[in-house]
Short mmCIF file of N, CA and C and ligand atoms in Angstrom, two decimals:
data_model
loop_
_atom_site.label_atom_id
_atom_site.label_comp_id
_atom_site.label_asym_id
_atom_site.label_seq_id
_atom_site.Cartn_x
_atom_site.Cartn_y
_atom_site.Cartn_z
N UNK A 2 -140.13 -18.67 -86.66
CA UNK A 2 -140.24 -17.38 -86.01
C UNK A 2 -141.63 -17.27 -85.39
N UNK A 3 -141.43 -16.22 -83.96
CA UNK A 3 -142.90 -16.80 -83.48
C UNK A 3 -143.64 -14.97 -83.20
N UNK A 4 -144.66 -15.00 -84.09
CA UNK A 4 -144.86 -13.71 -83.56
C UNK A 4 -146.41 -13.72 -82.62
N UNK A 5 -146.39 -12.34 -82.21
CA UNK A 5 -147.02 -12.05 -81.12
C UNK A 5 -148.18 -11.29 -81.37
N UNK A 6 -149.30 -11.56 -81.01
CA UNK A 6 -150.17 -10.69 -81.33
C UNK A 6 -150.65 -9.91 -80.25
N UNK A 7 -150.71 -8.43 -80.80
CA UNK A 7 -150.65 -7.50 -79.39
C UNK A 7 -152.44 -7.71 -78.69
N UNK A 8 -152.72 -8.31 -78.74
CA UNK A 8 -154.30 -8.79 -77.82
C UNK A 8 -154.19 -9.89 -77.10
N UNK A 9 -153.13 -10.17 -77.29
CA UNK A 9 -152.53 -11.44 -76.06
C UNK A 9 -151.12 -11.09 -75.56
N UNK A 10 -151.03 -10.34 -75.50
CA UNK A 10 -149.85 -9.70 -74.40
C UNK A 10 -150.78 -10.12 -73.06
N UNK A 11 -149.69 -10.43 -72.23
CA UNK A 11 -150.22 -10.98 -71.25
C UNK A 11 -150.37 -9.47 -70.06
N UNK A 12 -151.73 -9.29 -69.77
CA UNK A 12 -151.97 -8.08 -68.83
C UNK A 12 -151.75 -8.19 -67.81
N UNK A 13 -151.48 -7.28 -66.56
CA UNK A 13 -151.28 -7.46 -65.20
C UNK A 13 -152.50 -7.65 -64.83
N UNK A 14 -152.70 -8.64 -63.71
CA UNK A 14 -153.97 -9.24 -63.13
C UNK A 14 -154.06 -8.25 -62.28
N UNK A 15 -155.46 -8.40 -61.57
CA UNK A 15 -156.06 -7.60 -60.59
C UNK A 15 -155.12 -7.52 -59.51
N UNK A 16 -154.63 -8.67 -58.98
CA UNK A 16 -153.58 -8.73 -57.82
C UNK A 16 -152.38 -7.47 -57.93
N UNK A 17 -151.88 -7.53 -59.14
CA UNK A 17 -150.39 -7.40 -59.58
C UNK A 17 -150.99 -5.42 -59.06
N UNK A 18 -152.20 -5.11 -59.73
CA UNK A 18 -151.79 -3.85 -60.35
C UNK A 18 -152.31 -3.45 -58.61
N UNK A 19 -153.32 -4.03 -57.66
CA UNK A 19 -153.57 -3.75 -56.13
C UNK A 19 -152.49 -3.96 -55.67
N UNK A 20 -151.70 -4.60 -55.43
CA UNK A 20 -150.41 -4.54 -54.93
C UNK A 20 -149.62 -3.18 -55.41
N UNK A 21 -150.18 -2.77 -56.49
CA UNK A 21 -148.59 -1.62 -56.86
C UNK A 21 -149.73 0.04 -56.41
N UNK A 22 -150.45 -0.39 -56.70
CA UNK A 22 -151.52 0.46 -56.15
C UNK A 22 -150.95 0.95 -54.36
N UNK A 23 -150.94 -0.45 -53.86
CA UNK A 23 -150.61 -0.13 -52.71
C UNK A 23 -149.54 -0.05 -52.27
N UNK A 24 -148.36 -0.05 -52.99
CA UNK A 24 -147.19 0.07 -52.74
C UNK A 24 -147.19 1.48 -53.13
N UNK A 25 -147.47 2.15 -54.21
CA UNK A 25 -147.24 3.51 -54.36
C UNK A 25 -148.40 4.40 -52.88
N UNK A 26 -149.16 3.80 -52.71
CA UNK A 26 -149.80 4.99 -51.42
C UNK A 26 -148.90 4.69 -50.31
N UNK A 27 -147.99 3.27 -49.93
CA UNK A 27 -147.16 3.76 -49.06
C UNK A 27 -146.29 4.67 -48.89
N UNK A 28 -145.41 4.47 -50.71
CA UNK A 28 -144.71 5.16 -50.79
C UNK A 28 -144.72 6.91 -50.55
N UNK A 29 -146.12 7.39 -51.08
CA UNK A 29 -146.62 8.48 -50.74
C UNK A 29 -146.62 8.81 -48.93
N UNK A 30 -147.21 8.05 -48.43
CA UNK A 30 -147.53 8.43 -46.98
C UNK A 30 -145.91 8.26 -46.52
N UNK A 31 -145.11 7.30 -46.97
CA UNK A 31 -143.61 7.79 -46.27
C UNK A 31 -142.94 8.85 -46.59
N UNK A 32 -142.73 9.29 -48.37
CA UNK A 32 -142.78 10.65 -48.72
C UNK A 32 -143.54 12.03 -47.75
N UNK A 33 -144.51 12.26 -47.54
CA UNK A 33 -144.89 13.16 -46.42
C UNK A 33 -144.33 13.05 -45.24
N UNK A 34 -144.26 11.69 -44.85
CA UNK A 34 -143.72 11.99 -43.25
C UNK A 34 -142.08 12.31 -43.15
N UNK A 35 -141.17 11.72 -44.01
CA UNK A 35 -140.02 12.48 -44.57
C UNK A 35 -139.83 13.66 -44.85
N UNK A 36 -140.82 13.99 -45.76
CA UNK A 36 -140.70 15.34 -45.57
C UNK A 36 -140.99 16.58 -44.41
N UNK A 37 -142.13 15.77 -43.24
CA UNK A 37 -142.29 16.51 -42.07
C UNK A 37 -141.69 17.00 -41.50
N UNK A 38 -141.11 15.21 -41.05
CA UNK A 38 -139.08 15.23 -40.15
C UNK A 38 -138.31 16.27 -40.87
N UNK A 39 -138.26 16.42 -42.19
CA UNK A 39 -137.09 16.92 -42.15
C UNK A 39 -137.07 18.39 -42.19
N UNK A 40 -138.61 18.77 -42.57
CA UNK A 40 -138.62 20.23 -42.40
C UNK A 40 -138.74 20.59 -41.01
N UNK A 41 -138.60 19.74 -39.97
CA UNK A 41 -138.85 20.49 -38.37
C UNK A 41 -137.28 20.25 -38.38
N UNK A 42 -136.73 19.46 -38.81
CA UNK A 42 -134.90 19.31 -38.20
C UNK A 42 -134.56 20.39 -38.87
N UNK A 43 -134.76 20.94 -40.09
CA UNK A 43 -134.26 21.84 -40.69
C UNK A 43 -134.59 23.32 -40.36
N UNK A 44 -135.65 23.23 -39.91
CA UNK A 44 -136.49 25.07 -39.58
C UNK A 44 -137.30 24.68 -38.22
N UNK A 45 -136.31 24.52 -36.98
CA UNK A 45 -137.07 24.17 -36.21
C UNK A 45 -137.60 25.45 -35.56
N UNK A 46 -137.11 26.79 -35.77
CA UNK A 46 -137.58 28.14 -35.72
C UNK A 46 -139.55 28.09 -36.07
N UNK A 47 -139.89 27.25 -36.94
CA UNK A 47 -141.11 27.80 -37.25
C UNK A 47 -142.23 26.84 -36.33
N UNK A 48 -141.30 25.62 -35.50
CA UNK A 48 -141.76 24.78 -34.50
C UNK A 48 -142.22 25.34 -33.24
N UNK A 49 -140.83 25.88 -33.27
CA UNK A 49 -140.96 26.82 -32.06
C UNK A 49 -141.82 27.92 -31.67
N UNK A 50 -141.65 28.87 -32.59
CA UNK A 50 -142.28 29.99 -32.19
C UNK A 50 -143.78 30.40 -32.39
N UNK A 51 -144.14 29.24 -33.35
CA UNK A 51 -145.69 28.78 -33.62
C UNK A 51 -145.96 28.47 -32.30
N UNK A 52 -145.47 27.88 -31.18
CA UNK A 52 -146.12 27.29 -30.19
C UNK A 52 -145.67 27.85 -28.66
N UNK A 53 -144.85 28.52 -28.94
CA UNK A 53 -144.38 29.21 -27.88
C UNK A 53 -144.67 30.04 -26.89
N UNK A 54 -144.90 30.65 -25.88
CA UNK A 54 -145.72 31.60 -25.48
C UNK A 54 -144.16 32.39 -24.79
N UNK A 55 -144.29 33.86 -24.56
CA UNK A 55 -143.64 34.39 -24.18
C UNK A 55 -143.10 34.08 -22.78
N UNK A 56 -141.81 34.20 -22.33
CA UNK A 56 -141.05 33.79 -21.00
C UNK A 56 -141.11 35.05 -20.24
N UNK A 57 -141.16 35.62 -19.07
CA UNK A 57 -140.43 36.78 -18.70
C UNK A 57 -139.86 36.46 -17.09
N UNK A 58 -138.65 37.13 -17.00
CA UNK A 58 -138.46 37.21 -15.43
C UNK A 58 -137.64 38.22 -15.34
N UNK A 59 -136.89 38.60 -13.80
CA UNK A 59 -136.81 39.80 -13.34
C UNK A 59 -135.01 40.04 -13.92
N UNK A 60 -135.03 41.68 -14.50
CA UNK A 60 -133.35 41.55 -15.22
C UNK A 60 -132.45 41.33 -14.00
N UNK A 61 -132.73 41.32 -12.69
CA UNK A 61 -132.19 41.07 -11.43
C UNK A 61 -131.08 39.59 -11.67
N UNK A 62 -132.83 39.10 -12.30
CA UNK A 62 -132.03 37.51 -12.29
C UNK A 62 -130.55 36.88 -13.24
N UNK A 63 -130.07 37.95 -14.02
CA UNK A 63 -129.55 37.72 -14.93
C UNK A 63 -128.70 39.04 -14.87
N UNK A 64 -127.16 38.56 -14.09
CA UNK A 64 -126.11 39.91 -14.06
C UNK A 64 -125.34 40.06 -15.36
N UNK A 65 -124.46 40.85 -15.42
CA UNK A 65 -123.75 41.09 -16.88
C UNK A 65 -122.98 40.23 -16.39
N UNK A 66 -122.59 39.64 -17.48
CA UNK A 66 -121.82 38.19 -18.08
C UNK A 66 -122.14 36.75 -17.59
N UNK A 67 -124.00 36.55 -17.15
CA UNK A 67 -124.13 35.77 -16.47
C UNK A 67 -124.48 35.08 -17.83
N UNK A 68 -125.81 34.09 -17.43
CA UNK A 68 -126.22 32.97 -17.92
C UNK A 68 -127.74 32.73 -17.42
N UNK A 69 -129.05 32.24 -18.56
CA UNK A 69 -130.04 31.83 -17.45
C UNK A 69 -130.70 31.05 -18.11
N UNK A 70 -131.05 29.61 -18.42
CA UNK A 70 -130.96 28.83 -18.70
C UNK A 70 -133.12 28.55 -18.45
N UNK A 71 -134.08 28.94 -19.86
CA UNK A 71 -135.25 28.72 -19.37
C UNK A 71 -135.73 28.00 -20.41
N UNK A 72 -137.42 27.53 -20.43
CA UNK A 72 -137.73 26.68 -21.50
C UNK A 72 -138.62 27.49 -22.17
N UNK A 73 -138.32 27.44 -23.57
CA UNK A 73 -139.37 28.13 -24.71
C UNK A 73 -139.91 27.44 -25.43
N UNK A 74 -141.44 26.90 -25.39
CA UNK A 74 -141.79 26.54 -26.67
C UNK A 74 -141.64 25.02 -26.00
N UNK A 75 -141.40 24.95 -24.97
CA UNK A 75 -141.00 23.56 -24.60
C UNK A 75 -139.06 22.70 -25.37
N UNK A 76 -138.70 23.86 -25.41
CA UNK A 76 -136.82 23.88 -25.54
C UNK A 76 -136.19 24.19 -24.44
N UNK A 77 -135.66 23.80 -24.01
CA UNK A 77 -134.38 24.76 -23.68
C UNK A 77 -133.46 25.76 -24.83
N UNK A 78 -133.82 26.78 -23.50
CA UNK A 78 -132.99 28.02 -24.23
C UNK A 78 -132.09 28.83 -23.07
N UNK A 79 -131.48 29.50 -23.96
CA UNK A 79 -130.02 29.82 -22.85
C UNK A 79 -130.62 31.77 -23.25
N UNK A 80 -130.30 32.31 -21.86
CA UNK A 80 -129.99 33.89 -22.01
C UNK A 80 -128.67 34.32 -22.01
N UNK A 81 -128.08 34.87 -22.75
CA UNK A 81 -126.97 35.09 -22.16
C UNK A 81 -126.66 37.16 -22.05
N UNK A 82 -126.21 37.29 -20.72
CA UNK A 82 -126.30 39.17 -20.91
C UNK A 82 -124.69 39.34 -21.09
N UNK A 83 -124.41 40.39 -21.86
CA UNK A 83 -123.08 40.69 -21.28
C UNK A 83 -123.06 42.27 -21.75
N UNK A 84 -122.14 42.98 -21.40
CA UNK A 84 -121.93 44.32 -20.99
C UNK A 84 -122.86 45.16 -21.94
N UNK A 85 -123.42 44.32 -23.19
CA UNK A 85 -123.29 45.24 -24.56
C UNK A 85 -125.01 44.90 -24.67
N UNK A 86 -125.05 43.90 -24.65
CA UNK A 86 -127.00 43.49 -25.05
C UNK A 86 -127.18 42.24 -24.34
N UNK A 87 -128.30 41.60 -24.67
CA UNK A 87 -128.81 40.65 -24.15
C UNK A 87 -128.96 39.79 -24.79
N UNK A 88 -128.91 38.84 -25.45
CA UNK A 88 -129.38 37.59 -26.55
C UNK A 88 -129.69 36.10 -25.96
N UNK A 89 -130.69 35.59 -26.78
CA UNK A 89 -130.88 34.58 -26.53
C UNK A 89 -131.10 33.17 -27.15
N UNK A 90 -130.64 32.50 -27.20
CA UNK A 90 -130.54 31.20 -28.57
C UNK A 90 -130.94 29.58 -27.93
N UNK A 91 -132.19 28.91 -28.60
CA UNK A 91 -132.00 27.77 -28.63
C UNK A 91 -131.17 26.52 -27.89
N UNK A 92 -130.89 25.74 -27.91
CA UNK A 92 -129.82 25.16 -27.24
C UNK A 92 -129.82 23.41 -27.67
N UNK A 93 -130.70 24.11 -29.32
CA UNK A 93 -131.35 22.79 -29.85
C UNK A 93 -129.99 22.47 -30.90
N UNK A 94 -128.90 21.55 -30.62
CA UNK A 94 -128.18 21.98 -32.28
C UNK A 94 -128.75 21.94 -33.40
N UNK A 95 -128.32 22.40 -34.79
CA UNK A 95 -129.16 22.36 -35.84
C UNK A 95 -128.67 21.09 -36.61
N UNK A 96 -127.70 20.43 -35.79
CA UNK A 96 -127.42 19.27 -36.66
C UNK A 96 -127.97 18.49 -36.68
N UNK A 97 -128.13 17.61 -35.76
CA UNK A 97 -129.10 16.11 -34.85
C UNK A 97 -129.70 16.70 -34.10
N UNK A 98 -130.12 17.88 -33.38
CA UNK A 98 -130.66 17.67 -32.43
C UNK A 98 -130.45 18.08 -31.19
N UNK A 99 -129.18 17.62 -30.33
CA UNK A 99 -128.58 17.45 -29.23
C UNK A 99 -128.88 18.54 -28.96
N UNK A 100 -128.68 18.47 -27.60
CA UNK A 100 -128.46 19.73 -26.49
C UNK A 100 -126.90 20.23 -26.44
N UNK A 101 -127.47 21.68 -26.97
CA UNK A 101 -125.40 21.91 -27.12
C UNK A 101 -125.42 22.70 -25.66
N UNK A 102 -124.44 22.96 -25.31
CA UNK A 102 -123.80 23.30 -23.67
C UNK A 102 -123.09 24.51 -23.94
N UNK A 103 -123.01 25.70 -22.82
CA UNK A 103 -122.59 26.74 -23.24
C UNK A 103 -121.60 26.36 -22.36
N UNK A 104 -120.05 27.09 -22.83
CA UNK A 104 -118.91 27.19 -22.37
C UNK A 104 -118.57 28.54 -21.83
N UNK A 105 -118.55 29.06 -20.74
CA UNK A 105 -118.63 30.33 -20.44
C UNK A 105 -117.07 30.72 -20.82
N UNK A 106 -116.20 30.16 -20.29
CA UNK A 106 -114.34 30.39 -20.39
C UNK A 106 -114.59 30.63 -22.23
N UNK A 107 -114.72 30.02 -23.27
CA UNK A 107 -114.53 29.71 -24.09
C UNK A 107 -115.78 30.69 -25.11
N UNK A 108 -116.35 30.82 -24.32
CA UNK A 108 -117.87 32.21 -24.96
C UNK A 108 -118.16 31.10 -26.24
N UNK A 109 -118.38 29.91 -25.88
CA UNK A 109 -119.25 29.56 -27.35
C UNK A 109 -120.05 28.16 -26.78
N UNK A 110 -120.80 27.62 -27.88
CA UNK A 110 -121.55 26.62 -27.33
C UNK A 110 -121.13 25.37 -28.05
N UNK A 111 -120.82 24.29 -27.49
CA UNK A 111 -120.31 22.96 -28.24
C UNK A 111 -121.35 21.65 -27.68
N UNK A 112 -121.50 20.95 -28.59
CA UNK A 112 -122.51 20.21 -29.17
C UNK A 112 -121.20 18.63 -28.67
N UNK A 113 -121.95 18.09 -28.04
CA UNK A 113 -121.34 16.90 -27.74
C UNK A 113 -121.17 15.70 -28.15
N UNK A 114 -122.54 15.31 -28.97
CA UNK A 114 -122.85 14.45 -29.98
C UNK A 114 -121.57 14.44 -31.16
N UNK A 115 -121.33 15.49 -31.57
CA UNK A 115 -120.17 15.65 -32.33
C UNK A 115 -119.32 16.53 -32.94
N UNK A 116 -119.32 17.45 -31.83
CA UNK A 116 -118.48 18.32 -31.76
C UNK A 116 -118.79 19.11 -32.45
N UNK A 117 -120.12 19.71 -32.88
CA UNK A 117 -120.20 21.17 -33.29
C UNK A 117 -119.79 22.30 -32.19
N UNK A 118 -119.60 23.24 -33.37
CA UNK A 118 -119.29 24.17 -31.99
C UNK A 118 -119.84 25.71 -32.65
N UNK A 119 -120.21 26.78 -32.03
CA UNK A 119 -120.50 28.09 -31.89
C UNK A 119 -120.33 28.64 -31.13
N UNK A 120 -120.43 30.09 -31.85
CA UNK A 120 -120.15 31.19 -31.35
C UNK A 120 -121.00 32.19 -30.56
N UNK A 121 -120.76 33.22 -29.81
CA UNK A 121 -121.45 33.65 -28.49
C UNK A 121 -122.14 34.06 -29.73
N UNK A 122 -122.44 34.42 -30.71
CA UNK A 122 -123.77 34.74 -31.44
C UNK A 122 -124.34 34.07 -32.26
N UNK A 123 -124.06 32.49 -31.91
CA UNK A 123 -124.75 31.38 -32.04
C UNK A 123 -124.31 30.95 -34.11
N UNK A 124 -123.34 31.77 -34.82
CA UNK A 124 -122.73 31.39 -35.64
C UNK A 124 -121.77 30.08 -35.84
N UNK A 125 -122.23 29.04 -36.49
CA UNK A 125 -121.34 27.78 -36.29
C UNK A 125 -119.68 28.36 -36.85
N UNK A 126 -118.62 27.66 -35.69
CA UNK A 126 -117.73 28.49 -35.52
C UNK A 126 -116.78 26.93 -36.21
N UNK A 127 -117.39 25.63 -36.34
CA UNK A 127 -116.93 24.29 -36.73
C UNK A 127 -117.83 23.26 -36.35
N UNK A 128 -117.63 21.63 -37.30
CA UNK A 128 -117.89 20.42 -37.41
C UNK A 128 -119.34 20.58 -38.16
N UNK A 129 -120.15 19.67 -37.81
CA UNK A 129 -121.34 19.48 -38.57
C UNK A 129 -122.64 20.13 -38.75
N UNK A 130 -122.75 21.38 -37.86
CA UNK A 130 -124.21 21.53 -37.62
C UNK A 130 -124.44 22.61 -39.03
N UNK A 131 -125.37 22.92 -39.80
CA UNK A 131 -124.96 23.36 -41.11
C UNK A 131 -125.69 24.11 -41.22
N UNK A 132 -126.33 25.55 -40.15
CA UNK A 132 -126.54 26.44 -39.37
C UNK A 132 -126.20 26.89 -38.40
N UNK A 133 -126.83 28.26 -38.07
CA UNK A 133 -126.73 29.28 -36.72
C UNK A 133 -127.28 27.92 -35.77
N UNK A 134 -127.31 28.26 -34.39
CA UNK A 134 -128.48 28.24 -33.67
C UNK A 134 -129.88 28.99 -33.81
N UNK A 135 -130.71 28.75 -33.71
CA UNK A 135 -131.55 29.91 -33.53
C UNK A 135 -131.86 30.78 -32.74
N UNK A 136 -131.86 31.65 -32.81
CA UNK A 136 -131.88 32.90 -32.09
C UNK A 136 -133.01 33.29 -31.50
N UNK A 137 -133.64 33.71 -30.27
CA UNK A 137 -134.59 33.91 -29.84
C UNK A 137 -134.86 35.61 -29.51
N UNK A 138 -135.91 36.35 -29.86
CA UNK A 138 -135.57 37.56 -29.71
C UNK A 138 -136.10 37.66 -28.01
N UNK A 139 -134.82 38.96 -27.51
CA UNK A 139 -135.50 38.91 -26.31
C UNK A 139 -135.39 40.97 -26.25
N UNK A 140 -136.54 41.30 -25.13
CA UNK A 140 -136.85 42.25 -24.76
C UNK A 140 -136.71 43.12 -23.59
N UNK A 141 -136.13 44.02 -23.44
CA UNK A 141 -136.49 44.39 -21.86
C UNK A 141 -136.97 45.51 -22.05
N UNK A 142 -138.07 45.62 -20.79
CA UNK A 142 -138.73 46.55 -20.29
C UNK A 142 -139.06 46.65 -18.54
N UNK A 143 -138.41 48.06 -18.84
CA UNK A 143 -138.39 48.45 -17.27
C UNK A 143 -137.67 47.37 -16.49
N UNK A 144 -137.38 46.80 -15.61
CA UNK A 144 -136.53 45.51 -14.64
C UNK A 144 -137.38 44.37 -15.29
N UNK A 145 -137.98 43.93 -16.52
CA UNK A 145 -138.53 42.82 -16.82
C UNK A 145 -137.82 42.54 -18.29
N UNK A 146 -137.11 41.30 -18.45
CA UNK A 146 -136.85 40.58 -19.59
C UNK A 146 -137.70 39.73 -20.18
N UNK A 147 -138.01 39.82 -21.51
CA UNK A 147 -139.32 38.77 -21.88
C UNK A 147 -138.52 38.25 -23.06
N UNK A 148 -138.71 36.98 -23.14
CA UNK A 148 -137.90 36.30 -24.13
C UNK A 148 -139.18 35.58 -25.53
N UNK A 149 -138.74 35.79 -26.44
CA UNK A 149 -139.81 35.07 -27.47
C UNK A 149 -140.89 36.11 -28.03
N UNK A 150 -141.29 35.62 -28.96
CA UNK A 150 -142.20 36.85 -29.95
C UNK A 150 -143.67 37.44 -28.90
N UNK A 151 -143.98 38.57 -28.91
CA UNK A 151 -144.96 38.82 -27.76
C UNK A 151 -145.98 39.45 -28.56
S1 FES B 11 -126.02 16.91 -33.15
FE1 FES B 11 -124.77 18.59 -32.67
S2 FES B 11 -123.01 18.31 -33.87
FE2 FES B 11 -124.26 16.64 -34.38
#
């Protein structure tokens, strides 16, 4: 029988334990950037409107039941007016990404990448996206619409 004496256990060399040394700070620095990505795919609301500056143009430009299609924040975002209010949403899906497309016949917005789809108040109405759109607040005053936090 062969026993062992615990002062010769064989220790990790200098190499072994710099190597894990440096394997765990990668692991760390990929941990943060994972977590970056995924909090902007997930809340891209706080991307946005942190950097955004207010839009405005004339309510001329935008009849009841039209459409007006401007950039916020460096997005595309859609206006849409119709008889009752004015709203305005993103056009970022919340699933991947994509640019979802508004369907005027159909009053909702569908996502092409894979078929999400919503509703004229930007409520996912089906498929993957596992949120609203986001919603942009918009304003009018006097013949001027201003879109985004002011
Ligand atoms: S990116 Fe829009 S449904 Fe997947």
């Amino acid at each position: 029988m062969t026993t062992t004496n615990p002062s010769q256990t064989p220790r990790p060399s200098v190499f072994t334990a710099r190597r894990q040394f440096i394997q765990l700070g990668l692991a760390a620095v990929g941990a943060v950037w994972l977590g970056t990505w995924l909090q902007s795919l997930l809340f891209p609301s706080q991307n946005t409107s942190q950097a955004a500056q207010p839009v405005s143009f004339p309510l001329a430009d935008l009849p009841v039941g039209g459409t007006k299609a401007i950039s916020y924040g460096g997005l595309p975002v859609l206006v849409l007016r119709t008889p009752e209010d004015l709203r305005a949403f993103s056009l970022v899906c919340t699933h991947l990404g994509c640019t979802v497309q508004w369907q005027a016949g159909g009053k909702e917005f569908y996502c092409p990448c894979h078929g999400g789809r919503y509703d004229e108040f930007g409520d996912v109405l089906s498929g993957p996206p596992p949120i609203p759109l986001e919603q942009i607040p918009v304003q009018v005053k006097g013949q001027t619409v201003t879109v985004g936090e002011m």
